[in-house]
Amino acid sequence: MNWVKAVGRGSGIALAAATMVLALAGCNFLRVKPSEKYVYVTAKTAILRDRVAAVSNRTGSVNNGEKLVILEQARLWVKVKAPNGDIGWVQKKDVADQELAEQFISLGKKHAQDPVVANGVARDEVVLHISPGRKSDSFYRLAEGDPVSLLARATVEKPVTPGAAPRPAAPKPGAKPAEPAAPAEPMMEDWWLVRNAKGDTGWMYSRMMDVSAPDTLLRYAEGQRIVGAYLIAKVDDPDSGVLSNGATVTSIPEYVTVLAPYKAGLPYDFDQVRVFTWNAKVHRYETAFREHGVEGYLPVKISTSLTDKVPTFTYHVLPADVATPVPDANGELKPARTIAKTYRLEGNVCRRVLPPGVQPPPEAKAPMETKAPAKKKK
């Protein structure tokens, strides 16, 4: 009888132990696995190493923009797993955290539907910033010659070189020598919000890229900078004799161009509009339309008339009764109101398009740099 009780007591203990094991297993099964943390490569190429030491072995390499899983962290290094499975240590200065990557992803989504105002190419290897300015965080990298789509322009104050002497202001006309000179205006620099072929979006220093414009038009720029060149029509000229890659081109493109001075920090995108058409008789470009002395803003829209299929173009200028815009907190220029000017290209003639019964809009505002000084009354 005692033996039976002992056996029963032992079975109860075993059952309780088994129940506890199952309970613990169930807890482990229901426990949420901690989410993985990531970093993203900001360098053009970064080397993975097998250990953090003066002498180490290379275990692989990662490229700009790649997403890496964090396995372990040290003070200046982080151990990661690459998308191809390579594991190794990479320097923290060559990667960005999840927060910065999400900021760039958000910037790309925000401007995914923005119209392209012009096209360009990277002049050299360059990084894209999260906001206009050299001190803002960077992430994506472009190689020399990479094409980019321009979305918006911003103008910000150029950083002063540490230790450099302040730039003296130009003396006012007629000022007496004893009068103290006014403080110099800060130097400005232009930045462009760009998007590359992969959809990577960020801000790029304007001097690190060139706006795409046909070489045949550069000779007609007359010392101005071509801000944008837009194909509007093509003319067939069998006797043109224009060569391209060894073949004769008989279909000649015609362009609408907008131009501006070679100066950063202007409160407008362009101050001149020119239309270049092809003269088939003399086989050369001629100016079919020109307007200058305006404060113009991108984009320029090229379209075709729905009634007679004639090419048209539209650009925007600042009215004379509207104040010149100043840069906002991000350096972007947003005029309160603009005049949309639309023209038809009828052969070699451009004609203004206005809705029936509508009077011409008010006069456009001229940039301060192009206004003639007022004559003094005698």
mmCIF file of C-alpha atoms in Angstrom:
data_model
loop_
_atom_site.group_PDB
_atom_site.id
_atom_site.type_symbol
_atom_site.label_atom_id
_atom_site.label_comp_id
_atom_site.label_asym_id
_atom_site.label_seq_id
_atom_site.Cartn_x
_atom_site.Cartn_y
_atom_site.Cartn_z
ATOM 1 C CA MET A 1 0.000 0.000 0.000
ATOM 2 C CA ASN A 2 2.850 2.352 0.835
ATOM 3 C CA TRP A 3 4.477 1.373 -2.430
ATOM 4 C CA VAL A 4 1.381 2.388 -4.380
ATOM 5 C CA LYS A 5 1.281 5.752 -2.588
ATOM 6 C CA ALA A 6 4.950 6.345 -3.375
ATOM 7 C CA VAL A 7 4.408 5.533 -7.042
ATOM 8 C CA GLY A 8 1.412 7.865 -7.159
ATOM 9 C CA ARG A 9 3.338 10.627 -5.445
ATOM 10 C CA GLY A 10 6.248 10.223 -7.959
ATOM 11 C CA SER A 11 3.853 10.325 -10.921
ATOM 12 C CA GLY A 12 2.373 13.564 -9.577
ATOM 13 C CA ILE A 13 5.786 15.181 -9.284
ATOM 14 C CA ALA A 14 6.696 14.071 -12.818
ATOM 15 C CA LEU A 15 3.399 15.426 -14.177
ATOM 16 C CA ALA A 16 3.950 18.765 -12.425
ATOM 17 C CA ALA A 17 7.480 18.994 -13.837
ATOM 18 C CA ALA A 18 6.254 18.193 -17.316
ATOM 19 C CA THR A 19 3.538 20.826 -17.001
ATOM 20 C CA MET A 20 6.108 23.429 -15.950
ATOM 21 C CA VAL A 21 8.385 22.580 -18.908
ATOM 22 C CA LEU A 22 5.460 22.972 -21.321
ATOM 23 C CA ALA A 23 4.499 26.262 -19.713
ATOM 24 C CA LEU A 24 8.012 27.610 -20.074
ATOM 25 C CA ALA A 25 8.156 26.423 -23.656
ATOM 26 C CA GLY A 26 4.875 28.130 -24.326
ATOM 27 C CA CYS A 27 6.169 31.380 -22.862
ATOM 28 C CA ASN A 28 9.233 31.225 -25.093
ATOM 29 C CA PHE A 29 7.003 30.478 -28.078
ATOM 30 C CA LEU A 30 4.762 33.462 -27.375
ATOM 31 C CA ARG A 31 7.641 35.846 -26.589
ATOM 32 C CA VAL A 32 7.969 38.571 -29.261
ATOM 33 C CA LYS A 33 11.306 38.464 -31.047
ATOM 34 C CA PRO A 34 13.073 41.846 -30.751
ATOM 35 C CA SER A 35 12.958 43.769 -34.026
ATOM 36 C CA GLU A 36 16.205 44.038 -35.949
ATOM 37 C CA LYS A 37 18.002 47.368 -36.132
ATOM 38 C CA TYR A 38 19.570 48.673 -39.295
ATOM 39 C CA VAL A 39 22.126 51.127 -40.608
ATOM 40 C CA TYR A 40 22.577 52.380 -44.165
ATOM 41 C CA VAL A 41 25.806 52.881 -46.082
ATOM 42 C CA THR A 42 26.602 56.559 -46.758
ATOM 43 C CA ALA A 43 30.106 56.045 -48.180
ATOM 44 C CA LYS A 44 30.593 55.228 -51.839
ATOM 45 C CA THR A 45 32.066 51.852 -50.787
ATOM 46 C CA ALA A 46 32.869 50.545 -47.296
ATOM 47 C CA ILE A 47 35.005 47.543 -46.347
ATOM 48 C CA LEU A 48 33.796 44.856 -43.920
ATOM 49 C CA ARG A 49 36.488 43.458 -41.561
ATOM 50 C CA ASP A 50 36.582 40.349 -39.388
ATOM 51 C CA ARG A 51 37.624 42.211 -36.218
ATOM 52 C CA VAL A 52 38.359 45.660 -34.811
ATOM 53 C CA ALA A 53 42.134 45.698 -34.695
ATOM 54 C CA ALA A 54 45.161 47.284 -36.325
ATOM 55 C CA VAL A 55 45.511 44.136 -38.418
ATOM 56 C CA SER A 56 42.324 42.569 -39.761
ATOM 57 C CA ASN A 57 41.031 40.589 -42.708
ATOM 58 C CA ARG A 58 38.533 41.786 -45.291
ATOM 59 C CA THR A 59 35.265 39.854 -45.251
ATOM 60 C CA GLY A 60 33.387 41.804 -47.921
ATOM 61 C CA SER A 61 32.293 45.244 -49.069
ATOM 62 C CA VAL A 62 29.051 47.252 -49.151
ATOM 63 C CA ASN A 63 27.909 50.111 -51.382
ATOM 64 C CA ASN A 64 26.116 53.406 -50.883
ATOM 65 C CA GLY A 65 22.489 53.109 -49.824
ATOM 66 C CA GLU A 66 22.609 49.412 -48.835
ATOM 67 C CA LYS A 67 20.640 48.361 -45.756
ATOM 68 C CA LEU A 68 22.711 46.486 -43.137
ATOM 69 C CA VAL A 69 21.511 44.514 -40.104
ATOM 70 C CA ILE A 70 23.222 45.483 -36.831
ATOM 71 C CA LEU A 71 24.724 42.514 -34.986
ATOM 72 C CA GLU A 72 26.996 44.214 -32.462
ATOM 73 C CA GLN A 73 28.291 47.699 -31.687
ATOM 74 C CA ALA A 74 31.545 49.215 -30.453
ATOM 75 C CA ARG A 75 32.502 52.850 -29.872
ATOM 76 C CA LEU A 76 33.560 53.674 -33.449
ATOM 77 C CA TRP A 77 32.588 50.460 -35.223
ATOM 78 C CA VAL A 78 29.479 48.391 -35.817
ATOM 79 C CA LYS A 79 29.232 44.725 -36.758
ATOM 80 C CA VAL A 80 26.719 44.214 -39.553
ATOM 81 C CA LYS A 81 25.259 41.686 -41.930
ATOM 82 C CA ALA A 82 25.077 42.768 -45.583
ATOM 83 C CA PRO A 83 22.185 41.904 -47.936
ATOM 84 C CA ASN A 84 24.376 39.239 -49.620
ATOM 85 C CA GLY A 85 25.086 37.577 -46.259
ATOM 86 C CA ASP A 86 28.595 38.954 -45.662
ATOM 87 C CA ILE A 87 29.308 39.742 -41.990
ATOM 88 C CA GLY A 88 31.941 42.111 -40.669
ATOM 89 C CA TRP A 89 32.810 45.313 -38.866
ATOM 90 C CA VAL A 90 32.365 48.688 -40.567
ATOM 91 C CA GLN A 91 33.232 52.173 -39.304
ATOM 92 C CA LYS A 92 30.301 54.186 -37.972
ATOM 93 C CA LYS A 93 31.358 57.232 -39.998
ATOM 94 C CA ASP A 94 30.524 55.284 -43.173
ATOM 95 C CA VAL A 95 26.925 54.487 -42.176
ATOM 96 C CA ALA A 96 23.766 56.351 -41.137
ATOM 97 C CA ASP A 97 21.166 55.311 -38.616
ATOM 98 C CA GLN A 98 17.553 54.385 -39.319
ATOM 99 C CA GLU A 99 16.265 57.851 -38.370
ATOM 100 C CA LEU A 100 18.320 59.679 -41.030
ATOM 101 C CA ALA A 101 17.442 57.087 -43.659
ATOM 102 C CA GLU A 102 13.746 57.520 -42.909
ATOM 103 C CA GLN A 103 14.115 61.292 -43.282
ATOM 104 C CA PHE A 104 15.503 60.834 -46.806
ATOM 105 C CA ILE A 105 12.818 58.269 -47.646
ATOM 106 C CA SER A 106 10.177 60.711 -46.431
ATOM 107 C CA LEU A 107 11.730 63.513 -48.510
ATOM 108 C CA GLY A 108 11.585 61.327 -51.608
ATOM 109 C CA LYS A 109 7.934 60.417 -51.022
ATOM 110 C CA LYS A 110 6.990 64.047 -50.388
ATOM 111 C CA HIS A 111 8.409 65.167 -53.737
ATOM 112 C CA ALA A 112 7.724 62.014 -55.768
ATOM 113 C CA GLN A 113 5.042 63.767 -57.844
ATOM 114 C CA ASP A 114 6.814 67.125 -58.210
ATOM 115 C CA PRO A 115 7.250 68.245 -61.837
ATOM 116 C CA VAL A 116 10.750 68.204 -63.293
ATOM 117 C CA VAL A 117 11.736 71.813 -64.022
ATOM 118 C CA ALA A 118 15.050 71.009 -65.755
ATOM 119 C CA ASN A 119 17.618 68.248 -66.193
ATOM 120 C CA GLY A 120 21.297 68.158 -65.344
ATOM 121 C CA VAL A 121 24.345 65.983 -64.730
ATOM 122 C CA ALA A 122 26.679 65.721 -61.736
ATOM 123 C CA ARG A 123 29.917 67.541 -62.458
ATOM 124 C CA ASP A 124 31.865 65.406 -59.965
ATOM 125 C CA GLU A 125 31.238 62.845 -57.248
ATOM 126 C CA VAL A 126 28.789 64.545 -54.895
ATOM 127 C CA VAL A 127 26.560 63.767 -51.899
ATOM 128 C CA LEU A 128 22.886 64.640 -51.484
ATOM 129 C CA HIS A 129 21.859 66.510 -48.328
ATOM 130 C CA ILE A 130 18.632 66.366 -46.318
ATOM 131 C CA SER A 131 18.244 70.168 -46.541
ATOM 132 C CA PRO A 132 20.024 73.038 -48.341
ATOM 133 C CA GLY A 133 23.385 73.793 -46.750
ATOM 134 C CA ARG A 134 26.793 72.215 -46.446
ATOM 135 C CA LYS A 135 26.389 71.407 -42.748
ATOM 136 C CA SER A 136 23.184 69.382 -43.145
ATOM 137 C CA ASP A 137 23.286 65.574 -42.996
ATOM 138 C CA SER A 138 24.081 63.714 -46.214
ATOM 139 C CA PHE A 139 23.234 60.207 -47.356
ATOM 140 C CA TYR A 140 23.028 59.325 -51.067
ATOM 141 C CA ARG A 141 26.011 59.728 -53.391
ATOM 142 C CA LEU A 142 26.156 60.507 -57.097
ATOM 143 C CA ALA A 143 29.010 59.617 -59.407
ATOM 144 C CA GLU A 144 30.471 62.009 -61.960
ATOM 145 C CA GLY A 145 28.179 62.234 -64.988
ATOM 146 C CA ASP A 146 25.079 60.829 -63.250
ATOM 147 C CA PRO A 147 21.900 62.412 -64.676
ATOM 148 C CA VAL A 148 19.541 64.181 -62.254
ATOM 149 C CA SER A 149 16.105 65.752 -62.478
ATOM 150 C CA LEU A 150 15.838 69.224 -60.936
ATOM 151 C CA LEU A 151 12.732 69.802 -58.795
ATOM 152 C CA ALA A 152 13.201 73.051 -56.827
ATOM 153 C CA ARG A 153 15.808 75.704 -56.048
ATOM 154 C CA ALA A 154 16.787 77.176 -52.694
ATOM 155 C CA THR A 155 19.217 79.927 -51.787
ATOM 156 C CA VAL A 156 21.006 79.956 -48.421
ATOM 157 C CA GLU A 157 23.791 81.921 -46.805
ATOM 158 C CA LYS A 158 27.265 80.727 -47.710
ATOM 159 C CA PRO A 159 29.226 79.558 -44.643
ATOM 160 C CA VAL A 160 32.147 81.763 -43.664
ATOM 161 C CA THR A 161 35.574 80.148 -43.649
ATOM 162 C CA PRO A 162 36.887 80.015 -40.031
ATOM 163 C CA GLY A 163 39.512 82.702 -39.443
ATOM 164 C CA ALA A 164 38.740 84.568 -42.658
ATOM 165 C CA ALA A 165 38.574 88.353 -42.485
ATOM 166 C CA PRO A 166 35.077 89.800 -42.932
ATOM 167 C CA ARG A 167 34.290 90.965 -46.442
ATOM 168 C CA PRO A 168 34.255 94.783 -46.575
ATOM 169 C CA ALA A 169 31.162 96.421 -47.942
ATOM 170 C CA ALA A 170 31.345 98.496 -51.093
ATOM 171 C CA PRO A 171 31.404 102.230 -50.277
ATOM 172 C CA LYS A 172 28.206 104.101 -50.985
ATOM 173 C CA PRO A 173 28.338 106.639 -53.833
ATOM 174 C CA GLY A 174 29.065 110.079 -52.427
ATOM 175 C CA ALA A 175 29.796 108.792 -48.909
ATOM 176 C CA LYS A 176 32.304 110.759 -46.868
ATOM 177 C CA PRO A 177 35.539 109.009 -45.845
ATOM 178 C CA ALA A 178 34.737 109.500 -42.159
ATOM 179 C CA GLU A 179 31.439 107.657 -42.405
ATOM 180 C CA PRO A 180 31.621 104.035 -41.205
ATOM 181 C CA ALA A 181 30.997 101.502 -43.919
ATOM 182 C CA ALA A 182 27.757 99.556 -43.782
ATOM 183 C CA PRO A 183 28.048 95.840 -42.955
ATOM 184 C CA ALA A 184 28.475 93.696 -46.027
ATOM 185 C CA GLU A 185 25.558 91.615 -47.208
ATOM 186 C CA PRO A 186 26.117 87.882 -46.657
ATOM 187 C CA MET A 187 27.251 85.859 -49.649
ATOM 188 C CA MET A 188 24.667 83.379 -50.863
ATOM 189 C CA GLU A 189 24.785 80.028 -52.646
ATOM 190 C CA ASP A 190 22.182 78.068 -54.588
ATOM 191 C CA TRP A 191 21.036 74.497 -53.936
ATOM 192 C CA TRP A 192 18.797 72.257 -56.026
ATOM 193 C CA LEU A 193 16.434 69.525 -54.894
ATOM 194 C CA VAL A 194 17.237 66.682 -57.310
ATOM 195 C CA ARG A 195 16.149 63.117 -58.007
ATOM 196 C CA ASN A 196 18.355 60.517 -59.716
ATOM 197 C CA ALA A 197 17.356 57.607 -61.945
ATOM 198 C CA LYS A 198 16.824 55.324 -58.912
ATOM 199 C CA GLY A 199 14.475 57.814 -57.263
ATOM 200 C CA ASP A 200 16.989 58.898 -54.587
ATOM 201 C CA THR A 201 16.091 62.474 -53.623
ATOM 202 C CA GLY A 202 18.108 65.155 -51.835
ATOM 203 C CA TRP A 203 19.572 68.649 -51.994
ATOM 204 C CA MET A 204 22.647 69.245 -54.148
ATOM 205 C CA TYR A 205 25.036 72.210 -54.271
ATOM 206 C CA SER A 206 24.418 73.967 -57.592
ATOM 207 C CA ARG A 207 28.096 74.288 -58.481
ATOM 208 C CA MET A 208 28.444 70.511 -58.422
ATOM 209 C CA MET A 209 26.180 70.016 -61.435
ATOM 210 C CA ASP A 210 25.568 71.359 -64.941
ATOM 211 C CA VAL A 211 22.140 71.990 -66.427
ATOM 212 C CA SER A 212 21.622 69.939 -69.593
ATOM 213 C CA ALA A 213 21.567 72.211 -72.649
ATOM 214 C CA PRO A 214 22.473 71.510 -76.291
ATOM 215 C CA ASP A 215 25.988 72.603 -77.236
ATOM 216 C CA THR A 216 24.569 74.330 -80.310
ATOM 217 C CA LEU A 217 22.723 76.822 -78.061
ATOM 218 C CA LEU A 218 25.583 77.702 -75.721
ATOM 219 C CA ARG A 219 27.074 80.087 -78.282
ATOM 220 C CA TYR A 220 23.861 82.131 -78.170
ATOM 221 C CA ALA A 221 23.786 82.505 -74.382
ATOM 222 C CA GLU A 222 25.509 85.934 -74.561
ATOM 223 C CA GLY A 223 27.207 85.581 -71.205
ATOM 224 C CA GLN A 224 24.077 84.343 -69.457
ATOM 225 C CA ARG A 225 23.570 81.004 -67.707
ATOM 226 C CA ILE A 226 21.046 78.648 -69.322
ATOM 227 C CA VAL A 227 18.674 77.612 -66.527
ATOM 228 C CA GLY A 228 16.589 75.295 -68.703
ATOM 229 C CA ALA A 229 16.281 74.270 -72.362
ATOM 230 C CA TYR A 230 13.027 72.625 -73.502
ATOM 231 C CA LEU A 231 12.328 70.927 -76.828
ATOM 232 C CA ILE A 232 9.205 72.434 -78.393
ATOM 233 C CA ALA A 233 9.281 71.323 -82.056
ATOM 234 C CA LYS A 234 11.383 69.768 -84.819
ATOM 235 C CA VAL A 235 12.020 71.032 -88.347
ATOM 236 C CA ASP A 236 12.979 68.847 -91.309
ATOM 237 C CA ASP A 237 15.985 70.233 -93.175
ATOM 238 C CA PRO A 238 17.460 67.667 -95.604
ATOM 239 C CA ASP A 239 20.289 70.026 -96.578
ATOM 240 C CA SER A 240 21.345 70.953 -93.063
ATOM 241 C CA GLY A 241 24.441 68.760 -93.129
ATOM 242 C CA VAL A 242 24.511 68.484 -89.330
ATOM 243 C CA LEU A 243 26.550 65.464 -88.310
ATOM 244 C CA SER A 244 25.940 63.284 -85.259
ATOM 245 C CA ASN A 245 27.977 60.108 -84.689
ATOM 246 C CA GLY A 246 28.917 60.074 -88.352
ATOM 247 C CA ALA A 247 25.336 60.304 -89.643
ATOM 248 C CA THR A 248 23.603 63.315 -91.182
ATOM 249 C CA VAL A 249 20.727 64.653 -89.062
ATOM 250 C CA THR A 250 17.865 66.216 -91.010
ATOM 251 C CA SER A 251 15.353 66.661 -88.154
ATOM 252 C CA ILE A 252 16.485 69.751 -86.249
ATOM 253 C CA PRO A 253 15.106 70.447 -82.729
ATOM 254 C CA GLU A 254 13.798 73.881 -81.731
ATOM 255 C CA TYR A 255 13.984 75.081 -78.132
ATOM 256 C CA VAL A 256 12.470 77.344 -75.499
ATOM 257 C CA THR A 257 15.214 78.490 -73.117
ATOM 258 C CA VAL A 258 15.242 80.479 -69.889
ATOM 259 C CA LEU A 259 18.409 82.254 -68.771
ATOM 260 C CA ALA A 260 19.778 84.094 -65.734
ATOM 261 C CA PRO A 261 23.006 85.881 -64.731
ATOM 262 C CA TYR A 262 25.917 83.900 -63.322
ATOM 263 C CA LYS A 263 25.051 84.923 -59.776
ATOM 264 C CA ALA A 264 23.887 82.944 -56.757
ATOM 265 C CA GLY A 265 21.147 84.054 -54.406
ATOM 266 C CA LEU A 266 18.900 85.721 -56.991
ATOM 267 C CA PRO A 267 15.262 86.141 -55.850
ATOM 268 C CA TYR A 268 14.027 84.624 -59.138
ATOM 269 C CA ASP A 269 14.899 81.605 -61.290
ATOM 270 C CA PHE A 270 15.409 83.436 -64.599
ATOM 271 C CA ASP A 271 15.186 86.933 -66.059
ATOM 272 C CA GLN A 272 15.124 86.149 -69.773
ATOM 273 C CA VAL A 273 13.157 83.886 -72.134
ATOM 274 C CA ARG A 274 14.327 83.048 -75.662
ATOM 275 C CA VAL A 275 12.892 80.775 -78.334
ATOM 276 C CA PHE A 276 15.345 79.397 -80.888
ATOM 277 C CA THR A 277 13.895 78.239 -84.222
ATOM 278 C CA TRP A 278 15.737 76.750 -87.179
ATOM 279 C CA ASN A 279 16.065 78.700 -90.443
ATOM 280 C CA ALA A 280 16.103 76.025 -93.147
ATOM 281 C CA LYS A 281 17.265 78.500 -95.799
ATOM 282 C CA VAL A 282 20.522 79.454 -94.107
ATOM 283 C CA HIS A 283 20.743 76.308 -91.910
ATOM 284 C CA ARG A 284 21.159 78.011 -88.539
ATOM 285 C CA TYR A 285 19.307 78.931 -85.349
ATOM 286 C CA GLU A 286 17.555 82.281 -85.047
ATOM 287 C CA THR A 287 15.742 83.992 -82.183
ATOM 288 C CA ALA A 288 11.983 83.832 -82.796
ATOM 289 C CA PHE A 289 10.988 85.284 -79.412
ATOM 290 C CA ARG A 290 12.756 87.099 -76.618
ATOM 291 C CA GLU A 291 11.611 88.661 -73.374
ATOM 292 C CA HIS A 292 14.065 89.967 -70.803
ATOM 293 C CA GLY A 293 13.937 92.076 -67.691
ATOM 294 C CA VAL A 294 11.435 89.853 -65.863
ATOM 295 C CA GLU A 295 11.456 87.948 -62.592
ATOM 296 C CA GLY A 296 10.583 84.450 -63.796
ATOM 297 C CA TYR A 297 9.894 81.238 -61.898
ATOM 298 C CA LEU A 298 10.067 77.613 -62.941
ATOM 299 C CA PRO A 299 8.590 75.370 -64.219
ATOM 300 C CA VAL A 300 8.231 76.055 -67.940
ATOM 301 C CA LYS A 301 5.436 73.996 -69.480
ATOM 302 C CA ILE A 302 5.554 72.722 -73.072
ATOM 303 C CA SER A 303 2.303 71.467 -74.591
ATOM 304 C CA THR A 304 0.350 71.170 -77.831
ATOM 305 C CA SER A 305 -2.867 72.975 -78.727
ATOM 306 C CA LEU A 306 -5.812 70.573 -78.696
ATOM 307 C CA THR A 307 -7.521 72.354 -81.610
ATOM 308 C CA ASP A 308 -4.837 72.690 -84.290
ATOM 309 C CA LYS A 309 -1.887 70.763 -82.751
ATOM 310 C CA VAL A 310 0.324 73.873 -82.641
ATOM 311 C CA PRO A 311 3.117 73.717 -79.984
ATOM 312 C CA THR A 312 2.714 76.112 -77.054
ATOM 313 C CA PHE A 313 4.822 77.104 -74.056
ATOM 314 C CA THR A 314 3.946 78.711 -70.724
ATOM 315 C CA TYR A 315 6.167 80.407 -68.159
ATOM 316 C CA HIS A 316 5.481 82.412 -64.987
ATOM 317 C CA VAL A 317 6.649 85.927 -64.089
ATOM 318 C CA LEU A 318 6.159 88.155 -61.059
ATOM 319 C CA PRO A 319 3.573 90.966 -61.450
ATOM 320 C CA ALA A 320 4.742 94.538 -60.972
ATOM 321 C CA ASP A 321 2.426 95.005 -57.981
ATOM 322 C CA VAL A 322 3.747 91.972 -56.028
ATOM 323 C CA ALA A 323 6.756 92.185 -53.731
ATOM 324 C CA THR A 324 9.827 90.171 -54.635
ATOM 325 C CA PRO A 325 9.770 87.003 -52.498
ATOM 326 C CA VAL A 326 12.354 86.310 -49.824
ATOM 327 C CA PRO A 327 13.673 82.821 -48.999
ATOM 328 C CA ASP A 328 11.641 80.868 -46.448
ATOM 329 C CA ALA A 329 13.122 78.846 -43.574
ATOM 330 C CA ASN A 330 14.321 76.205 -46.047
ATOM 331 C CA GLY A 331 15.731 78.767 -48.493
ATOM 332 C CA GLU A 332 13.014 78.245 -51.104
ATOM 333 C CA LEU A 333 11.374 81.127 -52.979
ATOM 334 C CA LYS A 334 7.585 81.103 -53.137
ATOM 335 C CA PRO A 335 6.064 84.181 -54.816
ATOM 336 C CA ALA A 336 2.638 85.230 -53.589
ATOM 337 C CA ARG A 337 1.274 85.439 -57.133
ATOM 338 C CA THR A 338 2.582 85.079 -60.679
ATOM 339 C CA ILE A 339 1.425 85.839 -64.219
ATOM 340 C CA ALA A 340 1.176 82.798 -66.510
ATOM 341 C CA LYS A 341 2.223 83.800 -70.021
ATOM 342 C CA THR A 342 1.345 81.357 -72.835
ATOM 343 C CA TYR A 343 2.540 81.584 -76.443
ATOM 344 C CA ARG A 344 1.941 79.590 -79.616
ATOM 345 C CA LEU A 345 4.834 78.778 -81.924
ATOM 346 C CA GLU A 346 3.391 79.285 -85.416
ATOM 347 C CA GLY A 347 6.260 78.490 -87.735
ATOM 348 C CA ASN A 348 8.929 81.036 -86.757
ATOM 349 C CA VAL A 349 6.492 83.398 -85.000
ATOM 350 C CA CYS A 350 5.383 83.325 -81.350
ATOM 351 C CA ARG A 351 1.902 84.700 -80.587
ATOM 352 C CA ARG A 352 0.452 85.409 -77.145
ATOM 353 C CA VAL A 353 -2.537 83.256 -76.153
ATOM 354 C CA LEU A 354 -5.341 84.833 -74.093
ATOM 355 C CA PRO A 355 -8.831 83.478 -73.390
ATOM 356 C CA PRO A 356 -11.617 85.201 -75.384
ATOM 357 C CA GLY A 357 -12.624 88.531 -73.875
ATOM 358 C CA VAL A 358 -9.744 88.583 -71.398
ATOM 359 C CA GLN A 359 -7.570 91.685 -71.301
ATOM 360 C CA PRO A 360 -3.784 91.359 -71.091
ATOM 361 C CA PRO A 361 -2.663 90.910 -67.445
ATOM 362 C CA PRO A 362 -0.721 93.619 -65.607
ATOM 363 C CA GLU A 363 2.845 94.366 -66.511
ATOM 364 C CA ALA A 364 5.494 91.976 -65.234
ATOM 365 C CA LYS A 365 8.011 93.104 -62.657
ATOM 366 C CA ALA A 366 11.567 93.796 -63.781
ATOM 367 C CA PRO A 367 14.514 92.574 -61.686
ATOM 368 C CA MET A 368 16.273 95.274 -59.699
ATOM 369 C CA GLU A 369 19.559 94.492 -61.457
ATOM 370 C CA THR A 370 18.096 95.394 -64.857
ATOM 371 C CA LYS A 371 16.186 98.558 -63.925
ATOM 372 C CA ALA A 372 17.658 101.714 -65.405
ATOM 373 C CA PRO A 373 18.476 104.444 -62.884
ATOM 374 C CA ALA A 374 15.990 107.280 -62.746
ATOM 375 C CA LYS A 375 17.081 110.489 -64.475
ATOM 376 C CA LYS A 376 17.574 113.501 -62.273
ATOM 377 C CA LYS A 377 15.400 116.510 -62.985
ATOM 378 C CA LYS A 378 17.324 119.578 -64.035
#
